[in-house]
Coordinates of C-alpha atoms in Angstrom, one line a residue:
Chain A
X1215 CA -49.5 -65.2 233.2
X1216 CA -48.2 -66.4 236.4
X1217 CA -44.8 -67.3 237.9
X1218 CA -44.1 -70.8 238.6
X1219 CA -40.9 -72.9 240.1
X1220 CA -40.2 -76.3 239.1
X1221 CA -37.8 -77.7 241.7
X1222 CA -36.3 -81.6 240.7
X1223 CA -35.6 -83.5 243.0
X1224 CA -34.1 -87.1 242.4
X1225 CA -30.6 -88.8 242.7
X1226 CA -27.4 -87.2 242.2
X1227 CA -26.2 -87.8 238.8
X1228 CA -22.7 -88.4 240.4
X1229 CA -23.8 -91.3 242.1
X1230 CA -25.8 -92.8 239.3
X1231 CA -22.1 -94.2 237.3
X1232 CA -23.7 -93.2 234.1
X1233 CA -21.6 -93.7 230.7
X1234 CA -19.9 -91.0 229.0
X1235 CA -22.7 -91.7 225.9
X1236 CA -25.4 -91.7 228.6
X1237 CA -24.5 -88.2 230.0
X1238 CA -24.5 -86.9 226.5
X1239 CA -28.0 -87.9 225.9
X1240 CA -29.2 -86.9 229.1
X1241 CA -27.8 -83.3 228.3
X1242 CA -29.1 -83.5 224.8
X1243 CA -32.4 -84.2 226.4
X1244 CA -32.1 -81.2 228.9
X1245 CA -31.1 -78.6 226.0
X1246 CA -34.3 -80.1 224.0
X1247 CA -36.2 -79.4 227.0
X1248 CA -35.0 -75.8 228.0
X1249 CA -35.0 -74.5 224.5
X1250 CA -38.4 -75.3 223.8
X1251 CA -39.6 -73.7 226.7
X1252 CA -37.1 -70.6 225.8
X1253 CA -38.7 -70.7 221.8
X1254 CA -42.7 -70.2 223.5
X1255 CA -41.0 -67.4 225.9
X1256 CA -42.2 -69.1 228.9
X1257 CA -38.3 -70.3 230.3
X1258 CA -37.5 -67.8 232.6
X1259 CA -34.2 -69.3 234.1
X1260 CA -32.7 -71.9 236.3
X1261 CA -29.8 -73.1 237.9
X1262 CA -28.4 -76.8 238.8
X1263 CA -27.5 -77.2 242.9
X1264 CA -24.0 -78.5 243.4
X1265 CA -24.0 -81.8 246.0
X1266 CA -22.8 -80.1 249.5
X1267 CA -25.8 -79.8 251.4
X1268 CA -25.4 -78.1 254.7
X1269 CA -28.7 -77.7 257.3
X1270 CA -29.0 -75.0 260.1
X1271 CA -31.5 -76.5 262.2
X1272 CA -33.9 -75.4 265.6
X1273 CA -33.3 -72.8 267.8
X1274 CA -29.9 -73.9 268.7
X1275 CA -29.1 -73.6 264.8
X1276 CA -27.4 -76.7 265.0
X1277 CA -25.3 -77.2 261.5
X1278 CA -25.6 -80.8 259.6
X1279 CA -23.3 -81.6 256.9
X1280 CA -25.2 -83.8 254.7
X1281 CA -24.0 -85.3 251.4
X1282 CA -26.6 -86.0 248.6
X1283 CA -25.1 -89.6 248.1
X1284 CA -26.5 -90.5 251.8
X1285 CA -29.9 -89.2 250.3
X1286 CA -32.5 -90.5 248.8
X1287 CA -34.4 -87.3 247.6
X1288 CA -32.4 -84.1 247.3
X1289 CA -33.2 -80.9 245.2
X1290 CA -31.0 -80.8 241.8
X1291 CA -32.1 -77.7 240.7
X1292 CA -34.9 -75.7 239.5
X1293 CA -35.7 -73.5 236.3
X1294 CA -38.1 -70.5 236.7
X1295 CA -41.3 -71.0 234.2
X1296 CA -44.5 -68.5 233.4
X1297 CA -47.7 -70.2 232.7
X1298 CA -51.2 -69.3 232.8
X1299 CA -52.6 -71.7 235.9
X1300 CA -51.2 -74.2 237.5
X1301 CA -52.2 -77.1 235.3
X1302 CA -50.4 -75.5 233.1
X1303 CA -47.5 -75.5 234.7
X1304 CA -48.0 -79.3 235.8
X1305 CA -48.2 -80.1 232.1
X1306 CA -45.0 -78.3 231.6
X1307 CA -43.5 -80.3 234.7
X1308 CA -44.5 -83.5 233.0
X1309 CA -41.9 -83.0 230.4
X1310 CA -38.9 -82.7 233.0
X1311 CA -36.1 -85.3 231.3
X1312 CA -35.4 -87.1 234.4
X1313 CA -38.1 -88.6 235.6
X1314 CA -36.4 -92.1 235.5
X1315 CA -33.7 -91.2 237.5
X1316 CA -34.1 -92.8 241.4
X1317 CA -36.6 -90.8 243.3
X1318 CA -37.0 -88.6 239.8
X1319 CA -39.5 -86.1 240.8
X1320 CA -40.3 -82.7 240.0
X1321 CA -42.4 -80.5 242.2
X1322 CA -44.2 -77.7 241.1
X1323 CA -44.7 -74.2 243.0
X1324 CA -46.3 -71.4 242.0
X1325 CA -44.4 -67.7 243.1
X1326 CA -46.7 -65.7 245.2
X1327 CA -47.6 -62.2 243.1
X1328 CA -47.7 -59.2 245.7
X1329 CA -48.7 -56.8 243.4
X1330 CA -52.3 -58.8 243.0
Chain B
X434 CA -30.3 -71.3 227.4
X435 CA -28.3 -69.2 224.8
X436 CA -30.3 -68.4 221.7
X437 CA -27.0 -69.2 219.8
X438 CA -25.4 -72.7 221.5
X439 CA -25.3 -75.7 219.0
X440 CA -26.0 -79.3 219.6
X441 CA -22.9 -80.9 220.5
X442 CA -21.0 -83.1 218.4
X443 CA -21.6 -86.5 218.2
X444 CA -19.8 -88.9 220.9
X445 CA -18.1 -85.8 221.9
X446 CA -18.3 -87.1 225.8
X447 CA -17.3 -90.5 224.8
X448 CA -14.3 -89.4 222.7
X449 CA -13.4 -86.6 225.1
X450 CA -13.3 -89.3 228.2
X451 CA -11.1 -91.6 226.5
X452 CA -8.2 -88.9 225.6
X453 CA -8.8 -87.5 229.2
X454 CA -8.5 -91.1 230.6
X455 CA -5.4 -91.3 228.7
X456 CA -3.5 -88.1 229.5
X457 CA -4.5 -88.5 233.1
X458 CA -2.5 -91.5 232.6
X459 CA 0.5 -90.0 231.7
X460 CA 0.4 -87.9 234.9
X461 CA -0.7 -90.8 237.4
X462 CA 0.5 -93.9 235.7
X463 CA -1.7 -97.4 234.4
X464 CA -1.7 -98.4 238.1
X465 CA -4.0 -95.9 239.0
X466 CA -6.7 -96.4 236.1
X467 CA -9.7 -96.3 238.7
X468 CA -8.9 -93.3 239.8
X469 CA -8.2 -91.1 236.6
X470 CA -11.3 -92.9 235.7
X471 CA -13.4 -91.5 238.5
X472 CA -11.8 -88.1 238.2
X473 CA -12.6 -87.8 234.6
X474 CA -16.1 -88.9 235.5
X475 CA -16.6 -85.8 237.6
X476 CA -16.0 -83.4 235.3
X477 CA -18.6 -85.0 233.0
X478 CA -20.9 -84.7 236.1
X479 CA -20.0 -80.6 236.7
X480 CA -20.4 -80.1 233.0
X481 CA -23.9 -81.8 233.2
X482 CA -24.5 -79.3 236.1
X483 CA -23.1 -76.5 234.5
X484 CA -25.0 -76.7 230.8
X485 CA -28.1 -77.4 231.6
X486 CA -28.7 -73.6 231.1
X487 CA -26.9 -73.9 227.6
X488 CA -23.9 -75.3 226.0
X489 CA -20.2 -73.3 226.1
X490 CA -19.3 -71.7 223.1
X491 CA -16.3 -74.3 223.0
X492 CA -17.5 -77.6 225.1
X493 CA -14.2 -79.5 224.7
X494 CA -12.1 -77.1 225.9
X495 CA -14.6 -76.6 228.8
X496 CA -14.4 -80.6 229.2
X497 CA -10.3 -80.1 228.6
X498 CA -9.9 -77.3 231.8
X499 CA -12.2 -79.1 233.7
X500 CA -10.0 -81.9 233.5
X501 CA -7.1 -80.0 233.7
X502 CA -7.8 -78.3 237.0
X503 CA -8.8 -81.8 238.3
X504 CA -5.6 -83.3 237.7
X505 CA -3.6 -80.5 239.2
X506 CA -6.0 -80.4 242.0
X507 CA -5.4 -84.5 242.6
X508 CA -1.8 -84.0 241.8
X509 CA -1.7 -81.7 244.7
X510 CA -3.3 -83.8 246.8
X511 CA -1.0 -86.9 246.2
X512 CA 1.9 -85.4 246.3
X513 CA 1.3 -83.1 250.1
X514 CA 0.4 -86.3 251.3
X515 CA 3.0 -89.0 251.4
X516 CA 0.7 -92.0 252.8
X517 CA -1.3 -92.2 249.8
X518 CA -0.8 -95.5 248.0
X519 CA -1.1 -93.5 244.7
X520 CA 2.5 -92.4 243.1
X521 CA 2.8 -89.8 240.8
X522 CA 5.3 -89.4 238.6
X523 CA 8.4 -87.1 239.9
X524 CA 8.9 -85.9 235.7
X525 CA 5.7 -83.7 236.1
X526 CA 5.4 -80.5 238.2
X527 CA 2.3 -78.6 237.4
X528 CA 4.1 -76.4 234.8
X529 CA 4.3 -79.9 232.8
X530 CA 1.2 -81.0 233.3
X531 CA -0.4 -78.1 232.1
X532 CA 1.4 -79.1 228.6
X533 CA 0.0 -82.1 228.8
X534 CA -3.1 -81.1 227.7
X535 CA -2.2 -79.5 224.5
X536 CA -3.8 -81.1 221.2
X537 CA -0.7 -82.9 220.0
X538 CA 0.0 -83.8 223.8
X539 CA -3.3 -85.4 224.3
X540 CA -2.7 -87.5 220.9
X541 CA 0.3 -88.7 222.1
X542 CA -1.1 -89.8 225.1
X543 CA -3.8 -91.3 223.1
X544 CA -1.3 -93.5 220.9
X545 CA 0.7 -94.4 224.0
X546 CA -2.9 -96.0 225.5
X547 CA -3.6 -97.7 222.2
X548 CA -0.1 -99.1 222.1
X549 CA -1.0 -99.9 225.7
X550 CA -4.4 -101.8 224.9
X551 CA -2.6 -104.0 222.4
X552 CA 0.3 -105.3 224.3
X553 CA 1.1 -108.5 223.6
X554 CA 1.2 -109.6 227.2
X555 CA -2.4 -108.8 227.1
X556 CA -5.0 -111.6 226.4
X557 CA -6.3 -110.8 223.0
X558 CA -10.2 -110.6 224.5
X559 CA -9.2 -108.6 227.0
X560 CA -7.1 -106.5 225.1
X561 CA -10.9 -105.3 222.9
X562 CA -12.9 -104.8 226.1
X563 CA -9.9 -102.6 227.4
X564 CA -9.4 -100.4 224.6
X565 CA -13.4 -99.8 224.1
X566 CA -13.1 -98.6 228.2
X567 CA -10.4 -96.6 228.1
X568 CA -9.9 -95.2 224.5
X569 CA -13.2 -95.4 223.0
X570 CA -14.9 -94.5 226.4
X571 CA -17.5 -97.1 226.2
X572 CA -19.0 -98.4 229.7
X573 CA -18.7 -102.3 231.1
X574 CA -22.7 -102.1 230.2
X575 CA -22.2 -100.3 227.0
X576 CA -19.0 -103.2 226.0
X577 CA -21.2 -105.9 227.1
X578 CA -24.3 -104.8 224.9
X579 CA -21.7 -104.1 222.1
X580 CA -20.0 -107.6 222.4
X581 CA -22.9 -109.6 223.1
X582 CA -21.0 -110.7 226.6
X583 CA -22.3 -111.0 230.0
X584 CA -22.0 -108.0 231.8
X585 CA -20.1 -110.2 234.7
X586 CA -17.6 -111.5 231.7
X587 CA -16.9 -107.7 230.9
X588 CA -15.8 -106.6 234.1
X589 CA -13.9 -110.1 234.6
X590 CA -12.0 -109.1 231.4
X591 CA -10.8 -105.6 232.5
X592 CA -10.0 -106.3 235.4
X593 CA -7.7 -109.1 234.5
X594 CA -6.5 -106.6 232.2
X595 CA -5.3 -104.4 234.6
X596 CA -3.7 -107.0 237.0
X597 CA -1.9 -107.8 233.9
X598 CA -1.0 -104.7 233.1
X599 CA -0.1 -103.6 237.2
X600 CA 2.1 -107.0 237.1
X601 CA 3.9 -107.1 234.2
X602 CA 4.8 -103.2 234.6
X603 CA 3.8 -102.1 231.3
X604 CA 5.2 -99.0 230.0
X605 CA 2.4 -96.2 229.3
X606 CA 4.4 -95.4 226.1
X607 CA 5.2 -96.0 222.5
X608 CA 7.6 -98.8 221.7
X609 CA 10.7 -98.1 220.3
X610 CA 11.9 -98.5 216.8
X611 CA 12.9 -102.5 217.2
X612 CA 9.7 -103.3 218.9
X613 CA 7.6 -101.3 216.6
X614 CA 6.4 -103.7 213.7
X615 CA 5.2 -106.3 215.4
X616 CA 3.1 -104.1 218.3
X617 CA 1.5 -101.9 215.2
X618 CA 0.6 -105.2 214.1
X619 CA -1.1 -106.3 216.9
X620 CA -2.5 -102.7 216.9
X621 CA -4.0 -103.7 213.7
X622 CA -5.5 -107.2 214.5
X623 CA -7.5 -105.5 217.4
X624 CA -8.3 -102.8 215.6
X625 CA -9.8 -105.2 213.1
X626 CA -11.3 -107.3 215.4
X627 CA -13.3 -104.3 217.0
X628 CA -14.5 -103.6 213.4
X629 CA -15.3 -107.1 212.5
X630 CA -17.6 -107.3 216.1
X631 CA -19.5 -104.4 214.6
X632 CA -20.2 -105.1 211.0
X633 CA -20.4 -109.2 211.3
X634 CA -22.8 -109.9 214.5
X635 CA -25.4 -107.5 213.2
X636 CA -27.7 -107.1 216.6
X637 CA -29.6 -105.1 214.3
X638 CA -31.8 -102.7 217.0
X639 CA -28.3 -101.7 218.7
X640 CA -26.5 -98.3 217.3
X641 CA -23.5 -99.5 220.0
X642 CA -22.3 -102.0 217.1
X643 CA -22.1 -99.7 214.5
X644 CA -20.3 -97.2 217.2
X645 CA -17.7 -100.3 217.4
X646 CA -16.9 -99.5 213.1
X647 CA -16.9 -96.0 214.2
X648 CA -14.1 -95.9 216.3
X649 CA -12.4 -98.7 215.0
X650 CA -11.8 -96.3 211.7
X651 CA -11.6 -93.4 214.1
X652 CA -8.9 -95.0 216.1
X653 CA -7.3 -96.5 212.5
X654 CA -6.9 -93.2 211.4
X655 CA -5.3 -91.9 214.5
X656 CA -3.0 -93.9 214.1
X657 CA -2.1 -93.0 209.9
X658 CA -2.1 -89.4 211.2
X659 CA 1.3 -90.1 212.3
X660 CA 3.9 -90.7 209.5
X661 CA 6.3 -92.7 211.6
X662 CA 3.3 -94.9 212.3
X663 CA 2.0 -95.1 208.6
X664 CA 1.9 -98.4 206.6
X665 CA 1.1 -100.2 203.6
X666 CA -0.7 -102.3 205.4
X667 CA -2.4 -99.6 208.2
X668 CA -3.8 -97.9 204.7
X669 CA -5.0 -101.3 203.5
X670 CA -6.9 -101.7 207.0
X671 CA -8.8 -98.4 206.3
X672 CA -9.3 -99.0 202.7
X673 CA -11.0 -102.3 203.9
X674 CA -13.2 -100.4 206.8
X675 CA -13.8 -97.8 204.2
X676 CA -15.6 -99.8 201.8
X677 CA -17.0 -102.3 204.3
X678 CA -18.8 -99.1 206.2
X679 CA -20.2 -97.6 202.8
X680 CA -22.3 -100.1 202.9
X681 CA -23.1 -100.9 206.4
X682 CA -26.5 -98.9 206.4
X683 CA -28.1 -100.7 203.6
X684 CA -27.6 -104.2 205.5
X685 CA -30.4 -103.2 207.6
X686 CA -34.2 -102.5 206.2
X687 CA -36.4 -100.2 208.0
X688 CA -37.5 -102.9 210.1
X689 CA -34.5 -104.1 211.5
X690 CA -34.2 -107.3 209.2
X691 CA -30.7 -108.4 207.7
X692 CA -30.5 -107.2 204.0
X693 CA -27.8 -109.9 202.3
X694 CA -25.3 -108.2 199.9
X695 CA -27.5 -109.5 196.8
X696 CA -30.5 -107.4 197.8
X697 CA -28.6 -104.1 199.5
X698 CA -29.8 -101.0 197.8
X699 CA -26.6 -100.0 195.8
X700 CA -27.4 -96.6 195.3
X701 CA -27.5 -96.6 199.0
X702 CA -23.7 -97.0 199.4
X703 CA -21.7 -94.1 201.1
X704 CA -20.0 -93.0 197.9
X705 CA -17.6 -90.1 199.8
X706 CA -16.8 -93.4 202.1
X707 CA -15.4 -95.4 198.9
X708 CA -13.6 -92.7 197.6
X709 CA -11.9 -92.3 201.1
X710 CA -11.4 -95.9 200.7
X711 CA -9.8 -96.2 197.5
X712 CA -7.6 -93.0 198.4
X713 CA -6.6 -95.0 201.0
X714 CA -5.6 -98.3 199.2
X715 CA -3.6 -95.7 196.6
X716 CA -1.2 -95.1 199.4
X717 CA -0.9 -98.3 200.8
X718 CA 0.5 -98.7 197.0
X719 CA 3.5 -96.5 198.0
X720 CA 4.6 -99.5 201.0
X721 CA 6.1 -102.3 199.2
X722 CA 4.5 -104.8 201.9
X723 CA 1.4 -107.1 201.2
X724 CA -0.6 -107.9 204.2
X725 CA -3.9 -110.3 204.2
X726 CA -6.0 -106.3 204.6
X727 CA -4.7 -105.7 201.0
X728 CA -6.0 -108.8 200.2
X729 CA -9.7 -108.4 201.6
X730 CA -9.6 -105.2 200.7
X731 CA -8.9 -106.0 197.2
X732 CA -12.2 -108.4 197.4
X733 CA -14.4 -105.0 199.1
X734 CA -13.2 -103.0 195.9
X735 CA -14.8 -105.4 193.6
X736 CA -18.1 -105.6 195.7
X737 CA -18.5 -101.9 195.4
X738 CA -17.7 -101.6 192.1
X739 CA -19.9 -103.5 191.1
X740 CA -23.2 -102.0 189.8
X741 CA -25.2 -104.6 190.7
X742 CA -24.7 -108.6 192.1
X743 CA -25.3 -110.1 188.9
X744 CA -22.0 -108.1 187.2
X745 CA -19.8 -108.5 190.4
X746 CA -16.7 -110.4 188.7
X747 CA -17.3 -113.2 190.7
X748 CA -13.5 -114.7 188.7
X749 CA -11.5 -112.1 190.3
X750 CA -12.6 -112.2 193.6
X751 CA -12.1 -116.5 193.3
X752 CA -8.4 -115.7 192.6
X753 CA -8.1 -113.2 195.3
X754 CA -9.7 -116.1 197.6
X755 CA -7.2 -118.1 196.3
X756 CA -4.3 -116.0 197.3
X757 CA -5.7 -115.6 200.8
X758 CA -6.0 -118.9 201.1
X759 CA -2.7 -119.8 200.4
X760 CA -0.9 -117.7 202.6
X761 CA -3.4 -117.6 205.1
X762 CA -5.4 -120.9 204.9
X763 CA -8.2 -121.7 207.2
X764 CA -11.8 -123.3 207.3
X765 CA -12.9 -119.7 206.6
X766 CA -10.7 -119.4 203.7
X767 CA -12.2 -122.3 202.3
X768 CA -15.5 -121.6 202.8
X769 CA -15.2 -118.1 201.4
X770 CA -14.5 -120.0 198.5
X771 CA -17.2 -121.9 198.4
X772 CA -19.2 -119.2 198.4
X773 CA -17.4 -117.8 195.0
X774 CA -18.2 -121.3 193.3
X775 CA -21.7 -121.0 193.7
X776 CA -21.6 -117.2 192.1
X777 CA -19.8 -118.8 189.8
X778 CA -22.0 -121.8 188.7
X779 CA -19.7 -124.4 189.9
X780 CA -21.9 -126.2 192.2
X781 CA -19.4 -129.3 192.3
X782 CA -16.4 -127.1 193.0
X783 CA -18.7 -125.6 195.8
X784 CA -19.7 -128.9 197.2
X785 CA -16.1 -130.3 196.9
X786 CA -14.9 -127.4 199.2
X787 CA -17.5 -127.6 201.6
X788 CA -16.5 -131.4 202.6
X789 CA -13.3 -130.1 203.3
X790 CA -14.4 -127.8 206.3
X791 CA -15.3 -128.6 209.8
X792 CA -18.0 -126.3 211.2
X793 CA -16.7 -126.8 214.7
X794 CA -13.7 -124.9 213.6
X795 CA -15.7 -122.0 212.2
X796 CA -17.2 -121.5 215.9
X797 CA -20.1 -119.4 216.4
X798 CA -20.1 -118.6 212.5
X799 CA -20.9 -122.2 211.7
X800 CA -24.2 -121.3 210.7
X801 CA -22.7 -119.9 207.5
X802 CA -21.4 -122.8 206.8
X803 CA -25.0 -124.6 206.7
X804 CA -26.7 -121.7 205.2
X805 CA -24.1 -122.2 202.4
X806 CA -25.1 -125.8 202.3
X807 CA -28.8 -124.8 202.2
X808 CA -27.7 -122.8 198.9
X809 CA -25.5 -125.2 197.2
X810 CA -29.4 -127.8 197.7
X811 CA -31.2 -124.8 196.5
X812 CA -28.9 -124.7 193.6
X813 CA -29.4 -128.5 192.6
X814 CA -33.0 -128.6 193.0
X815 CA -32.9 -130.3 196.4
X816 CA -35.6 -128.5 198.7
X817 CA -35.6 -131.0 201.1
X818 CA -31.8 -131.3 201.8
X819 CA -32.1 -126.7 201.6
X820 CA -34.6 -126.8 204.4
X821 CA -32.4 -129.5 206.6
X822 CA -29.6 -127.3 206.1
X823 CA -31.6 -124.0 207.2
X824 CA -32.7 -126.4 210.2
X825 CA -29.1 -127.1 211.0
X826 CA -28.3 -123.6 210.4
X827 CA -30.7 -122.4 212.8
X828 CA -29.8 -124.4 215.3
X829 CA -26.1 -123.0 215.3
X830 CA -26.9 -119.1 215.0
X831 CA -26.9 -116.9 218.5
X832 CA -27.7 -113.2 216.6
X833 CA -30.8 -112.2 216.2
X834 CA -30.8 -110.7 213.2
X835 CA -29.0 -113.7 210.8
X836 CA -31.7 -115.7 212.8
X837 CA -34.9 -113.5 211.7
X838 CA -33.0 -113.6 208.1
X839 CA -32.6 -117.3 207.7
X840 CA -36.1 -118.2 209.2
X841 CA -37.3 -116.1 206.5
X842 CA -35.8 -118.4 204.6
X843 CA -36.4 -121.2 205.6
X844 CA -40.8 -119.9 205.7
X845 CA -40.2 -119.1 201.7
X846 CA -39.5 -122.7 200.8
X847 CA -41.9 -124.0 203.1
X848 CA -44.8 -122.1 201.3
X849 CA -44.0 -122.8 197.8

């Protein structure tokens, strides 16, 4: 098995005005998703980012305050998987519960194994 | 994701957001709705965040101290600075508003945004679209999908609702003992009115209208939990959603088509939801007051007793028509008993009645006043004058679902 990292990227959900009924489902659909993976022992952890995004840029390490509401594609958070290639880890990716959010995407990286 | 988190309850968001709408008010006032609103928002947003990895052991009181902390964290920030147009009220310091979000607290504030909703000053369209916002926690989408309305019409409403509310000073609290009759009254007609919106217009596909019964008995029972606000005739109103609700799943087959009461699987009926329902009308016994929800509820109670269509007793329900009729008379009065003649085999009586009503008066349910004419034909024989009915019928109904039924109709006779 090999380590992967799904990282989503999409809108914030702050910025999306959903209903207090449309949040529900959208966590309902995130549990679904998370416990699955957890029930075939392949979820190996994840976190959700918070919106303050700050850059340290160039040699000058110039520091940008950037909030995820003037951005179209920021990273929301990530979740640790293990899967046997990386199609499989696509296939796992293709499941993510926010795909229809704006600029819903999920990109999929597998962890370099130093011991191999 | 804990092994051991469990699927949160149902509407928990929706319900939480409307108590923490409402005891946000308490702290910031009704002129400051947007905010609170936006505030409460956010802590739906963290908690999104936050469980993605699993659910708290006790997500409401998660939900509650989020809120909490946001309110003490904005009532900080009003009060240090003094050119904010926001006021807050000097009667809280932190100390109190901690308090604030105790269970009975947050009911409290609850009542005093129901009693709020309903004020008479308050246009009586408005008032509904408000109290789905800000009690039930529905969105301007979600009230517009529910309601059938415009999504432009919805926001026109609440906002006018507000002005009203921001002009006319209302009170975020529960009127006193002289005033109180005739607000829990109108406390009642809205309540009603929410239920009737989702148990009438049956846009079949759309679980939003049968949230509208839902927290129309939700909010109804609220409301009875308090025994200086119990009534004969609050009782009466629950009886009546009680048994209406028992058999609000049958009117719908598996493919989304409108089942009429004559062909509703009976064994179907919420049973536990008719016993609640006649508990219910036992202590409305204990008020001497009679209100026209005694009256209807009265008619309910003999529709789900009744084991089947044919043995409904089609001669008590005529004289409970009767009474309604005469202390509350109206074009749907009358054709409610026109409907009874017909069950009755008294086509005449029927037909007599119907001449009396104008359809224009029975606005967008005139189409029940056709379809009954298409019945009263069907009765005599007359498959011509049925299918002109149906026609006319058709031409008058807007919901989908009483459309689909009486085309179905109207394609049975065509065939024969």
């Amino acid at each position: 098995m090999k380590n992967f990292i799904l990282i989503f990227m999409g809108a914030n959900y702050s910025d999306l005005g959903f209903s207090p009924k449309e949040m529900q489902e959208r966590l309902g659909n995130w549990g679904d998703w998370t416990k699955r993976l957890s029930e075939k022992g392949i979820y190996k952890g994840g976190d959700g980012l918070t919106e303050a995004i700050r850059r340290v840029e160039g040699a000058d390490k110039v520091v940008i305050d950037r909030t995820s509401a003037e951005l179209k594609e920021v990273i929301g958070g990530y979740i640790l998987i293990t899967a046997k290639d990386f199609d499989e880890a696509t296939e796992i990716a293709k499941d993510y519960p926010d795909f229809d959010l704006p600029g819903g995407a999920v990109e999929v990286r597998e962890i370099m194994d130093y011991s191999a | 994701m804990k092994e051991d988190s469990q699927p949160l309850v149902d509407h928990l968001f929706r319900h939480h957001y409307g108590k923490m709408v409402s005891t946000l008010t308490r702290i910031f006032g009704l002129n400051n709705l947007g905010l609170i609103e936006d505030a409460v928002q956010d802590t739906f947003v963290k908690a999104l965040m936050h469980w993605q990895n699993g659910i708290p052991p006790n997500p409401e009181g998660w939900l509650t101290a989020a809120a909490k902390n946001r309110a003490i964290d904005l009532f900080r920030k009003i009060k240090s600075d003094h050119s904010r147009a926001e006021k807050v009220s000097l009667e809280y310091s932190e100390n109190t508003i901690e308090q604030l979000f105790l269970d009975y607290q947050i009911e409290d504030s609850q009542l005093r945004m129901i009693f709020t909703a309903c004020h008479p000053v308050l246009n009586p369209k408005d008032q509904i679209a408000f109290a789905l916002k800000t009690i039930a926690g529905f969105s301007d989408k979600e009230i517009a999908v529910a309601l059938l309305l415009k999504l432009e019409t919805v926001k026109k409403r609440l906002s006018r609702a507000r002005k009203t509310i921001k002009e006319q000073g209302i009170a975020f609290a529960i009127p006193n003992k002289e005033e109180m009759i005739p607000r829990l009254d109108q406390v009642h007609n809205v309540l009603y009115l929410i239920f009737n919106e989702g148990f009438h217009s049956t846009q079949s596909a759309l679980v939003l209208r049968k949230e509208l019964c839902g927290e129309a008995m939700r909010l109804c029972s609220l409301i009875l939990k308090k025994q200086y606000l119990r009534t004969g005739k609050g009782y009466a109103l629950f009886g009546l959603f009680c048994f209406h609700a028992a058999r609000l799943d049958t009117k719908l087959s598996s493919d989304q088509s409108l089942i009429d009461l004559k062909n509703q699987d009976r064994t179907q009926w919420d049973k536990s939801l008719i016993d609640l329902g006649n508990e219910a009308m036992h202590k409305a016994m204990d008020f001497e007051e009679l209100s026209i929800f005694h009256l209807e509820a009265a008619i309910a109670t003999e529709h789900v007793k009744a084991s089947s269509f044919e043995t409904t007793n089609w001669e008590k329900i005529k004289n409970i028509h009767e009474i309604i009729h005469q202390y509350f008379p109206s074009d749907f009065s009358i054709l409610n008993q026109a409907i009874v003649f017909l069950q009755l085999d008294q086509p005449k009586d029927c037909l007599a009645l119907l001449k009396q009503i104008k359809p224009e008066n029975l606005e967008k349910r005139a189409y029940l006043f056709y379809g009954l004419y298409a019945e009263y034909y069907l009765y005599i024989g007359d498959e011509k004058q049925a299918i002109a009915s149906l026609n006319l019928a058709l031409s008058n109904v807007s919901n989908e679902a009483e459309k689909a039924y009486l085309e179905k109709k109207r394609a049975n006779l065509l065939n024969q």
